[in-house]
XYZ file of C-alpha atoms in Angstrom:
111
model
C -29.167 39.922 -16.571
C -33.643 39.946 -15.144
C -34.333 36.556 -17.576
C -36.076 35.058 -14.794
C -39.218 37.701 -14.370
C -43.029 35.721 -16.104
C -42.730 36.909 -19.371
C -44.999 36.637 -22.632
C -43.731 33.826 -24.654
C -41.429 35.829 -26.240
C -40.461 38.348 -24.005
C -37.863 36.265 -22.249
C -36.751 35.901 -25.884
C -36.436 40.311 -26.036
C -35.551 40.424 -22.819
C -32.559 38.978 -23.660
C -31.821 40.591 -26.732
C -32.400 44.265 -25.154
C -30.249 43.568 -22.220
C -26.620 45.098 -22.092
C -24.749 41.149 -22.014
C -26.680 40.495 -25.310
C -25.645 44.245 -27.111
C -21.304 43.282 -25.726
C -21.706 39.605 -26.777
C -22.861 41.846 -30.392
C -20.159 44.929 -29.790
C -17.346 41.685 -29.652
C -18.325 39.965 -32.653
C -19.225 42.781 -34.622
C -14.962 44.684 -34.247
C -12.878 41.150 -34.573
C -15.502 40.647 -37.335
C -15.495 44.467 -39.183
C -10.938 44.546 -38.265
C -10.560 40.794 -39.937
C -12.994 41.463 -43.087
C -11.135 45.497 -43.743
C -7.643 43.482 -43.119
C -8.118 40.514 -44.717
C -9.786 42.693 -48.380
C -7.095 44.960 -47.762
C -4.946 42.885 -49.013
C -7.276 40.870 -51.718
C -7.546 44.858 -52.408
C -3.879 45.694 -52.927
C -3.413 42.447 -54.523
C -5.142 43.764 -56.887
C -3.728 47.240 -57.180
C -0.076 45.358 -57.664
C -1.645 43.359 -60.405
C -2.332 46.583 -62.022
C -0.519 48.874 -61.706
C 2.509 47.134 -61.328
C 2.607 44.081 -63.365
C 6.527 43.699 -63.769
C 5.999 43.581 -60.229
C 4.375 40.286 -59.910
C 6.068 38.544 -62.990
C 9.914 39.865 -60.556
C 11.483 35.718 -59.901
C 12.132 35.069 -56.079
C 13.441 31.250 -57.046
C 13.307 28.704 -59.680
C 9.930 29.850 -61.631
C 8.030 31.233 -58.243
C 7.682 34.562 -58.983
C 6.379 37.886 -56.147
C 3.073 38.092 -57.287
C 3.230 33.347 -57.114
C 4.110 34.240 -53.319
C 1.158 36.767 -52.481
C -1.445 34.253 -53.358
C 0.303 31.957 -51.104
C 0.604 34.318 -48.828
C -2.817 35.543 -49.684
C -3.705 32.086 -48.003
C -1.520 32.207 -45.297
C -3.115 35.175 -44.433
C -6.907 34.118 -43.911
C -5.788 30.306 -41.887
C -4.329 33.186 -39.681
C -7.464 35.156 -39.829
C -9.725 31.505 -38.972
C -7.421 31.150 -36.044
C -6.836 34.317 -35.115
C -11.206 33.589 -35.175
C -11.611 30.921 -33.208
C -9.422 31.983 -30.756
C -11.497 35.498 -30.190
C -14.384 33.491 -30.464
C -13.793 30.455 -27.626
C -12.143 33.041 -25.539
C -14.495 36.136 -25.338
C -17.668 35.574 -26.884
C -18.013 31.953 -25.903
C -18.190 32.250 -21.513
C -20.911 35.482 -22.476
C -22.508 33.470 -24.405
C -22.813 30.389 -22.636
C -23.870 32.778 -19.250
C -26.848 34.964 -22.084
C -27.526 31.043 -22.748
C -27.522 29.740 -18.705
C -29.395 32.601 -17.282
C -32.194 31.727 -20.374
C -32.355 28.852 -19.473
C -32.354 29.297 -16.362
C -35.143 31.599 -15.712
C -37.062 28.586 -18.560
C -37.253 26.713 -15.852
């Protein structure tokens, strides 16, 4: 990335915005966000559809007072925590190194 060339005030930031590294960072971030959103909303719509069209399935007892619907809600919480943990790990290993490189190039150009 060539951000070291002298440019007007905002020119450095425009150069970074149009750089290949920044486009790659945005692509990686958007891709993982899209797939996590699709997975979460798919799970949520599955639960909504089952609760609407198969209420007897949700009422089935699993153990004691716990039924399938309650188990589905608990699994939803676990699913959200798992997605968040996956995203944090992905960001730490794939997004942060690239963003640090972009930041270092940008700050190096301002010195």
